[in-house]
Short mmCIF file of N, CA and C in Angstrom, two decimals:
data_model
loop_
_atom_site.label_atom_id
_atom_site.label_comp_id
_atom_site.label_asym_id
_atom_site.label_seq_id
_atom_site.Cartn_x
_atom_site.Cartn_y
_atom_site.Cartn_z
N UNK A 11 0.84 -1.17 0.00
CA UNK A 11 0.00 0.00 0.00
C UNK A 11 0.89 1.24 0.00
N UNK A 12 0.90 1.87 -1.01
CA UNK A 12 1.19 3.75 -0.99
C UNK A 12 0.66 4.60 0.14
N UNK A 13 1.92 5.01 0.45
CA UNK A 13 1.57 6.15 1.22
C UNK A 13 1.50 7.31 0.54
N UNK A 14 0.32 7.92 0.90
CA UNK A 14 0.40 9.59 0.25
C UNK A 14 1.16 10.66 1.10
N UNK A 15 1.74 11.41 0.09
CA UNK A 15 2.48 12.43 0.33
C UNK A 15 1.82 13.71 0.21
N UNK A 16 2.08 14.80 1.24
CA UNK A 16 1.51 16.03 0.78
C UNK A 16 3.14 16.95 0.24
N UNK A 17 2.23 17.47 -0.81
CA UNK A 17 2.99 18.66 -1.61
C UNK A 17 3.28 19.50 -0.02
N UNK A 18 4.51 20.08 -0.07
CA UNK A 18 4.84 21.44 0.57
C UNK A 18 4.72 22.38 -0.02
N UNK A 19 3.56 23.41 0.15
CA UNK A 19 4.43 24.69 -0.59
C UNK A 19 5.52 25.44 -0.16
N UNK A 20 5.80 26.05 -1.35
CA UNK A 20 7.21 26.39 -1.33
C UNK A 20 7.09 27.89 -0.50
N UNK A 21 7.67 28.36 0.58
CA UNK A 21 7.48 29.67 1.05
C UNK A 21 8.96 30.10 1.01
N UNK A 22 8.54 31.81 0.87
CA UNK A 22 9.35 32.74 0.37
C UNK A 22 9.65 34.02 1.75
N UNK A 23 10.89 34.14 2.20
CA UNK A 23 10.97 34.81 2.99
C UNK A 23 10.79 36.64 2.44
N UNK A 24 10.58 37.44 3.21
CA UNK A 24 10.14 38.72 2.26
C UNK A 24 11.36 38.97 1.19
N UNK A 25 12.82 39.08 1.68
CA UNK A 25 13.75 39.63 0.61
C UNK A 25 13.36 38.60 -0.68
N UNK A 26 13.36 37.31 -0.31
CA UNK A 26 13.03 36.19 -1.91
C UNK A 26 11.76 36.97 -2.38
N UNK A 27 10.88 37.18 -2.08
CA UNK A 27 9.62 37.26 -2.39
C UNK A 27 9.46 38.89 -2.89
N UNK A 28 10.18 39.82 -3.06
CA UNK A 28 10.36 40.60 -2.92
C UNK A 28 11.20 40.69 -4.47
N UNK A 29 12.72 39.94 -4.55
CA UNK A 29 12.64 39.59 -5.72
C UNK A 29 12.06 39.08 -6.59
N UNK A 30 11.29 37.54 -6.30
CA UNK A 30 9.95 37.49 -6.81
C UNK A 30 8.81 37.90 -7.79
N UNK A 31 8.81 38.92 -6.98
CA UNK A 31 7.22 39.99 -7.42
C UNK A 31 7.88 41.15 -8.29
N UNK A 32 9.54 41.74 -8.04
CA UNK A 32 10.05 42.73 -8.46
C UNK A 32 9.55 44.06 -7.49
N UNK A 33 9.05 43.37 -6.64
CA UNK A 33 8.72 45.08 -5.52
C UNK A 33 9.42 44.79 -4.26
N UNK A 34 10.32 45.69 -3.79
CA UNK A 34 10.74 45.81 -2.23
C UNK A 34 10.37 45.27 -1.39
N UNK A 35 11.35 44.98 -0.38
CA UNK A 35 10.60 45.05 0.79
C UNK A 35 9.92 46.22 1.83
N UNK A 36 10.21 47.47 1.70
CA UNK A 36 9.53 48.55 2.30
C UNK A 36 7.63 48.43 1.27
N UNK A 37 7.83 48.43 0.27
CA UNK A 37 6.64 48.25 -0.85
C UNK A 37 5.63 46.99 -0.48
N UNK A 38 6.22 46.01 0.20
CA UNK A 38 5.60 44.81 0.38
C UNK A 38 5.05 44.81 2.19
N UNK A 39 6.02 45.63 2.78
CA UNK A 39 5.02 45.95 3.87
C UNK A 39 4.29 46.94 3.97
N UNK A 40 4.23 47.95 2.94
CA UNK A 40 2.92 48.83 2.83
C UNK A 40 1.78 48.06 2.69
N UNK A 41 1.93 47.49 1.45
CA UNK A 41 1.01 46.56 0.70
C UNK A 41 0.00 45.67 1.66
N UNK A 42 0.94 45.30 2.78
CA UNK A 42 0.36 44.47 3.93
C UNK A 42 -0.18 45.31 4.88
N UNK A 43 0.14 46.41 5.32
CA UNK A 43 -0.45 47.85 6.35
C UNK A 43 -1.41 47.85 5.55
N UNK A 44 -1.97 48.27 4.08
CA UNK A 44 -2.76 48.69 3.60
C UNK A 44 -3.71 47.73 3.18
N UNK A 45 -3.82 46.44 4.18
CA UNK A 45 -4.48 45.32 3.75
C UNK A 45 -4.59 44.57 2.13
N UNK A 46 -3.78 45.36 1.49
CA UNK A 46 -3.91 44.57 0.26
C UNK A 46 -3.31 43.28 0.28
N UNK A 47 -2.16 42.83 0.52
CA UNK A 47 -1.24 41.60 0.69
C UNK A 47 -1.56 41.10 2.08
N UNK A 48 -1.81 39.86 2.72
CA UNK A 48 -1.47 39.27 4.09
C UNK A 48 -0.74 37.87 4.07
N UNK A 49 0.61 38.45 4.30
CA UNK A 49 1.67 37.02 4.34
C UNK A 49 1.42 36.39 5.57
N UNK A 50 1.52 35.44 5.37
CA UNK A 50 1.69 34.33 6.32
C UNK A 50 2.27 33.84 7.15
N UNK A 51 2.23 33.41 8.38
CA UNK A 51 3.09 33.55 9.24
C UNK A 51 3.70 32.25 10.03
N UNK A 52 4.86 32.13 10.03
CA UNK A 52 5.50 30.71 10.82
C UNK A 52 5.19 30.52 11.96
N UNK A 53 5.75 29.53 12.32
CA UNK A 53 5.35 29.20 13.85
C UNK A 53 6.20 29.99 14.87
N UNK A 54 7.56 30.68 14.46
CA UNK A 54 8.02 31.76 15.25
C UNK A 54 7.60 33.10 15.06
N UNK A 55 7.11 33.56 14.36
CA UNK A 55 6.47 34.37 14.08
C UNK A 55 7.41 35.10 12.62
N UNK A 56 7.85 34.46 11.87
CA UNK A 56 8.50 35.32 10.92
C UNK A 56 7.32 35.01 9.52
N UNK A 57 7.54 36.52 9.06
CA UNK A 57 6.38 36.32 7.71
C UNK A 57 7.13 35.75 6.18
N UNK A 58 6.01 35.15 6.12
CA UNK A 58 6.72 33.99 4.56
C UNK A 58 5.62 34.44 3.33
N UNK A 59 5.94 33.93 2.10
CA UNK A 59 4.64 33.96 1.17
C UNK A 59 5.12 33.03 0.25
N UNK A 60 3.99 32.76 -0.20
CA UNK A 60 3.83 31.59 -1.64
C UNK A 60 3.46 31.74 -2.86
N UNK A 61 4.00 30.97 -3.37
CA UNK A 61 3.65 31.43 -5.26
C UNK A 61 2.38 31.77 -4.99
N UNK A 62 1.39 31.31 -4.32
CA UNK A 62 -0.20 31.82 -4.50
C UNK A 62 -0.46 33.28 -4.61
N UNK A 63 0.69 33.79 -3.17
CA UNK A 63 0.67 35.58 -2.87
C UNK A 63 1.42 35.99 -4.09
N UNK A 64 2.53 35.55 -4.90
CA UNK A 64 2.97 35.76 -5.95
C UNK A 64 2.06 36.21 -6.55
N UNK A 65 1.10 34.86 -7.22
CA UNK A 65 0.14 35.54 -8.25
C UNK A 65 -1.21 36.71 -7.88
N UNK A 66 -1.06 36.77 -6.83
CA UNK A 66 -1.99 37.77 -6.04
C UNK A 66 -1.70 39.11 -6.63
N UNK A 67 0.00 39.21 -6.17
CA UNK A 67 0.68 40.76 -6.36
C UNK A 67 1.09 40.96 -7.99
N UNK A 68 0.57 39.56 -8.60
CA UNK A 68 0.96 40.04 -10.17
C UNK A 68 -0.20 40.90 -10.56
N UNK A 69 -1.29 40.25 -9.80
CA UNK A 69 -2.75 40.99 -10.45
C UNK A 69 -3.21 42.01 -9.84
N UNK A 70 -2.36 42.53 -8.57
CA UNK A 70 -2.52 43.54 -8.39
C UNK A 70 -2.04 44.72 -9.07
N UNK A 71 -0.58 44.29 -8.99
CA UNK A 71 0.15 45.15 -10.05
C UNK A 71 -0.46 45.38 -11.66
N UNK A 72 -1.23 44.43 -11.90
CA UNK A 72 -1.73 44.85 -13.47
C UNK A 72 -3.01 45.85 -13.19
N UNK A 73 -3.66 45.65 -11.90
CA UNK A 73 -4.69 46.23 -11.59
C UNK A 73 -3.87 47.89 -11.64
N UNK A 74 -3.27 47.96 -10.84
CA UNK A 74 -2.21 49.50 -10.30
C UNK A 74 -2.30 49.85 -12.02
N UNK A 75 -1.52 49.00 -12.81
CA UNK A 75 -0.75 49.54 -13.93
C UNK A 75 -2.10 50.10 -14.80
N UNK A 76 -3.22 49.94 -14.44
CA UNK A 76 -3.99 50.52 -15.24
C UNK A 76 -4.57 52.01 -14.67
N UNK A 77 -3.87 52.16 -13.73
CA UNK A 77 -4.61 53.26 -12.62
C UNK A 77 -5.52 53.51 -11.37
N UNK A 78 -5.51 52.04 -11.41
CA UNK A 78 -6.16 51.96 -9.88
C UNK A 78 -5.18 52.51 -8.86
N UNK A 79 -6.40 53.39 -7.81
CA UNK A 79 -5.16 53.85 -6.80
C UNK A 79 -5.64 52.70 -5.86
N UNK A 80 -4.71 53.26 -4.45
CA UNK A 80 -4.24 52.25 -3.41
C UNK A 80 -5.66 52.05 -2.87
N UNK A 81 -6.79 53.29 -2.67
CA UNK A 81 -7.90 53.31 -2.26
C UNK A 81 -8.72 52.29 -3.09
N UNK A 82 -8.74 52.33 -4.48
CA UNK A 82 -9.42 51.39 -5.34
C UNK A 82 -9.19 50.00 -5.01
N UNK A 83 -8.03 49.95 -5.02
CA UNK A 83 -7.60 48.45 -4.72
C UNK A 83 -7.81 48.22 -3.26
N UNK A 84 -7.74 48.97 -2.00
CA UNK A 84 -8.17 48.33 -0.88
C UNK A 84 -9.53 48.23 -0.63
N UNK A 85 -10.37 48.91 -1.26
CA UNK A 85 -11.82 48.35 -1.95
C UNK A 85 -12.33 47.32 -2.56
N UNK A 86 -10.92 47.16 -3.69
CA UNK A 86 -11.59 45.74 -4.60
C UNK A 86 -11.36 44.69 -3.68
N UNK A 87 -9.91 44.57 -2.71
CA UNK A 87 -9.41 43.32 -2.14
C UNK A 87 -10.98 43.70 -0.69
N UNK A 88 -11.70 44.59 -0.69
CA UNK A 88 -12.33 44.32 0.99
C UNK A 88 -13.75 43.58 0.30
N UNK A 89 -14.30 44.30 -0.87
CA UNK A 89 -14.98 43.78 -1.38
C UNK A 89 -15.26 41.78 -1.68
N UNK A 90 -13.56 41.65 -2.31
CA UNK A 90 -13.35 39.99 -2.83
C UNK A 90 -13.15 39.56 -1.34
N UNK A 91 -12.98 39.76 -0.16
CA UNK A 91 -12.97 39.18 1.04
C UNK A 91 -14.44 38.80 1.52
N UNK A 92 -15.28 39.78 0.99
CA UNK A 92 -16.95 39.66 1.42
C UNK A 92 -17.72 38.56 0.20
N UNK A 93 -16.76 38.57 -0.50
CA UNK A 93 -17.46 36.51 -1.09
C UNK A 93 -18.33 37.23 -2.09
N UNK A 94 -19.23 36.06 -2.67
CA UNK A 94 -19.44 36.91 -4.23
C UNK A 94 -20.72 37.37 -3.77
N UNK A 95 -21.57 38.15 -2.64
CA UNK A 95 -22.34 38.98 -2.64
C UNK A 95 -21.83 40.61 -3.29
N UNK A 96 -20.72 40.19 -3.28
CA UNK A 96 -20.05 41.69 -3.85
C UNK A 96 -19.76 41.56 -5.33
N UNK A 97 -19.75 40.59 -5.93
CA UNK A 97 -19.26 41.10 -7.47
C UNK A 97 -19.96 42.02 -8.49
N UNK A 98 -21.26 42.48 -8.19
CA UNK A 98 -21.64 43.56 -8.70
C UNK A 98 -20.69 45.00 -8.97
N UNK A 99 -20.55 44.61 -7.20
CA UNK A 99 -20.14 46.45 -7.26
C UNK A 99 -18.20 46.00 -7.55
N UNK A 100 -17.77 44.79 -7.42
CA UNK A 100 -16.64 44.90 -8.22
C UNK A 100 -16.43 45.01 -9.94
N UNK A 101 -17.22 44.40 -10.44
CA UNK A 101 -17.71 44.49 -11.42
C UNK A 101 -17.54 46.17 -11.80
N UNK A 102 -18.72 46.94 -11.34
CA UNK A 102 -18.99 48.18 -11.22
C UNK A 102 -18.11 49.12 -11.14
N UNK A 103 -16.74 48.38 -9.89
CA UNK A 103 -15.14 49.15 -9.99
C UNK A 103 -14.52 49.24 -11.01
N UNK A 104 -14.25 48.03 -11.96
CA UNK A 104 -13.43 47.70 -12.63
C UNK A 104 -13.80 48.08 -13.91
N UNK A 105 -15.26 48.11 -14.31
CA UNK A 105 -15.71 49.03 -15.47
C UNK A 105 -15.13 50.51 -15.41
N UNK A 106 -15.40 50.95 -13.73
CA UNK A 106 -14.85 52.54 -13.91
C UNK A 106 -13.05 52.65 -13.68
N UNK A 107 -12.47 51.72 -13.33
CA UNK A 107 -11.26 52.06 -13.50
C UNK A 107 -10.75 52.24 -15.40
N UNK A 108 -11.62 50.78 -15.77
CA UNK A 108 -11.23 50.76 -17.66
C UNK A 108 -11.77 52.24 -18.31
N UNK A 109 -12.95 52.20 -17.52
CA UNK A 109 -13.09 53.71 -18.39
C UNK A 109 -12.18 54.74 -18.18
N UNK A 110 -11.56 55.31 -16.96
CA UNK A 110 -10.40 56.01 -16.72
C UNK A 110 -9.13 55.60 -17.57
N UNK A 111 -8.92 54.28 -17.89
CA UNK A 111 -7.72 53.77 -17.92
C UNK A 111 -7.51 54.08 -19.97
N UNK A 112 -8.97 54.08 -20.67
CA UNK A 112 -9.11 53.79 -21.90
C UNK A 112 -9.24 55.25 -22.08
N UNK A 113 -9.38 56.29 -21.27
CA UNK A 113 -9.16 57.49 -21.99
C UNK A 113 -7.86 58.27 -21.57
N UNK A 114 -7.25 57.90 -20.56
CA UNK A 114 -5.52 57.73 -20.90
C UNK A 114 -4.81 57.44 -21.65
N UNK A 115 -5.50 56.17 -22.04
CA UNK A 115 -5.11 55.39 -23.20
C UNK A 115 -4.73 56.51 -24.31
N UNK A 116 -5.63 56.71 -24.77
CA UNK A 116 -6.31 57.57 -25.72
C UNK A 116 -5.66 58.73 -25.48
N UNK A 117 -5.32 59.73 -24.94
CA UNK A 117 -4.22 60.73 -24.60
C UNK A 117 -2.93 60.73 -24.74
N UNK A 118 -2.55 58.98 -24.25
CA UNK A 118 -1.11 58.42 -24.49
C UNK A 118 -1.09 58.35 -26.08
N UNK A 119 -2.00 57.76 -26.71
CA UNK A 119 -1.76 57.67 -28.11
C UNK A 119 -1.83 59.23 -28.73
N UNK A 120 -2.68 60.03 -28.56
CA UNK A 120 -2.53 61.08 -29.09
C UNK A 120 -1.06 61.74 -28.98
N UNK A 121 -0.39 61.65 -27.65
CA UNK A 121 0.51 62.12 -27.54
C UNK A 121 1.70 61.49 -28.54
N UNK A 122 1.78 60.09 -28.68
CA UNK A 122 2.99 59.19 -29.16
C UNK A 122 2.74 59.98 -30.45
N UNK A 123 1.36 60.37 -31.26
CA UNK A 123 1.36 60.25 -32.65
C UNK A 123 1.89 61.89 -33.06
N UNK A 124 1.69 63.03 -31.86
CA UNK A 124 2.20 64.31 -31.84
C UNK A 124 3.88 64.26 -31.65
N UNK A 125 4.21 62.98 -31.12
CA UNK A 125 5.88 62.86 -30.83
C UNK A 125 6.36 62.04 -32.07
N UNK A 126 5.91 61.58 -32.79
CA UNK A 126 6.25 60.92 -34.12
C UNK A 126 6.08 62.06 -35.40
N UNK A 127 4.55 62.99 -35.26
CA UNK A 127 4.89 63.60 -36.57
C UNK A 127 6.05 64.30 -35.88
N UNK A 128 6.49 65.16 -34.89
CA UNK A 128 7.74 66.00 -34.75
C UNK A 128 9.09 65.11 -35.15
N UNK A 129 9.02 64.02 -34.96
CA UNK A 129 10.27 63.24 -35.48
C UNK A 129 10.56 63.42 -37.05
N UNK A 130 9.44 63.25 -37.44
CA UNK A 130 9.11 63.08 -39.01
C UNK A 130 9.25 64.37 -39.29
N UNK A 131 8.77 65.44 -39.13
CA UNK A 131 8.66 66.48 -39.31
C UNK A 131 10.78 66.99 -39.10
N UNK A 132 11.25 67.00 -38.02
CA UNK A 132 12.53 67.39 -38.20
C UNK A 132 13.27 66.40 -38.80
N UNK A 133 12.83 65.28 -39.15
CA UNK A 133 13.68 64.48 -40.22
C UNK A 133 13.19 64.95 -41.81
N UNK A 134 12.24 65.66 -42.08
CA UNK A 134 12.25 66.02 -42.96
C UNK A 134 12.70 67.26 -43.54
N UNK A 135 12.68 68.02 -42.23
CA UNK A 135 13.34 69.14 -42.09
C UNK A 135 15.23 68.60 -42.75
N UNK A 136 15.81 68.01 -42.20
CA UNK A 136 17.28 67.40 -42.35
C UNK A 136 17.24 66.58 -43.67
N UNK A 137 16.36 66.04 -44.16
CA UNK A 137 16.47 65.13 -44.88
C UNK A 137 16.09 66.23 -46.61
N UNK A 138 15.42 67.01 -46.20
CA UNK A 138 14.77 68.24 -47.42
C UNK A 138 13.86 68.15 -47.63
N UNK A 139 12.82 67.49 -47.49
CA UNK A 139 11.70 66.62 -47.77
C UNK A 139 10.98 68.02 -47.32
N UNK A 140 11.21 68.73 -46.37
CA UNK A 140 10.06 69.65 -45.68
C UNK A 140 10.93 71.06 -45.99
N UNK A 141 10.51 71.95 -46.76
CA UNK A 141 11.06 73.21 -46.90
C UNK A 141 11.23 74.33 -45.02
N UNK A 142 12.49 74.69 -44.96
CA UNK A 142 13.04 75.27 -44.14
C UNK A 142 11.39 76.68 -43.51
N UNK A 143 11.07 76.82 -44.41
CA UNK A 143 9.82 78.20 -44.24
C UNK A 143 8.33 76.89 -43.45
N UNK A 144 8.72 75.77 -43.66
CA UNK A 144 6.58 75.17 -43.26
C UNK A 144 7.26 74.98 -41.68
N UNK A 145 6.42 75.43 -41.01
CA UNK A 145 6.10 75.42 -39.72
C UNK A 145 5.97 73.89 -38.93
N UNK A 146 6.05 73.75 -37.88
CA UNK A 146 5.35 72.52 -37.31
C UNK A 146 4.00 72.22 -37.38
N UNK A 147 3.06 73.00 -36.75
CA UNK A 147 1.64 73.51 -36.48
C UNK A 147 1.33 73.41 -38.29
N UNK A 148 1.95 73.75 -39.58
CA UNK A 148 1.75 73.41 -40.77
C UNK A 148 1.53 72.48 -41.64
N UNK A 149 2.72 71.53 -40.40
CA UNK A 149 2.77 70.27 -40.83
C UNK A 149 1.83 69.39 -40.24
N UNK A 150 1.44 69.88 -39.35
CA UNK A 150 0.69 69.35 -38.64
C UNK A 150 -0.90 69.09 -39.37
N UNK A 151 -0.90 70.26 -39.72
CA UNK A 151 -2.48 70.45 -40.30
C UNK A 151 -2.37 69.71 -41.73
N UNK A 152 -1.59 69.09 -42.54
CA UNK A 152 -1.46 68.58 -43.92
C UNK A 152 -1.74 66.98 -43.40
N UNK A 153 -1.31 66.52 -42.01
CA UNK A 153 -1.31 65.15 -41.70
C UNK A 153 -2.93 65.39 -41.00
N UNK A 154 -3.65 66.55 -41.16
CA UNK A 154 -4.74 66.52 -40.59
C UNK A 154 -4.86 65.68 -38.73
N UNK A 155 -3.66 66.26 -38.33
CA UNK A 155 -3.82 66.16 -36.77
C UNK A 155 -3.35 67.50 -35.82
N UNK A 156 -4.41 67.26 -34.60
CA UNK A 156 -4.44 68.31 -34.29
C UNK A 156 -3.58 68.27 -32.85
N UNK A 157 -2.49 69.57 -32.42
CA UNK A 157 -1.64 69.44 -31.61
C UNK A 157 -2.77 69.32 -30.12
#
């Protein structure tokens, strides 16, 4: 007869875990003050974490990278603690963060495409392509975009 074995997970002391995630350790005990992260704790009392908290702080961080602030996110994580009587109003968050996040978006691109015609524009300037007398704001208006 086989004996079964249990898997260990693998725990990560904060500096590992810290490399890990790519965030600090000062960053990783905010994260935990601010209830977003709660590492886990040994039997002496030192705090550890696991690939699980790994993938926690990846999706937080994608959450952040879209513009959620710290307030948003200690909302979404108090919300996902209260079980799925709440996914409405997470739901409800995460629509209004995309809408914030998609008209950034949209600003960022306007901006890249105002930093490309100026590229184009002084490479044509250097290159001859654009006579020394047409303006930027000139060139601008022939590519029909507006600064």
């Amino acid at each position: 007869m086989a004996t079964k074995t249990v898997a260990t997970e693998k725990r990560y002391r904060i500096g590992e875990f810290a490399s890990k995630t790519g965030l600090s350790g000062p960053t990783l005990r905010y994260y935990e003050k601010e209830g977003l992260v709660k590492p886990h704790r040994s039997d002496n009392g030192l705090r550890y974490y696991t690939d699980a908290d790994a993938s926690w702080i990846k999706f937080l961080l994608h959450l952040k990278g879209t513009g959620m602030t710290i307030e948003q996110l200690k909302q979404y994580v108090a919300w996902r603690a209260e079980g799925d009587a709440t996914i409405t109003k997470r739901l409800q968050l995460l629509k209004n963060v995309r809408r914030g996040f998609l008209q950034e978006f949209e600003e960022l691109q306007h901006s890249m495409t105002i930093l490309n015609d100026k590229i184009d524009w002084y490479q044509g300037k250097v290159d001859g392509h654009i006579s020394d007398n047409e303006g930027f704001a000139n060139y601008l208006a022939s590519l029909n975009h507006e600064e």
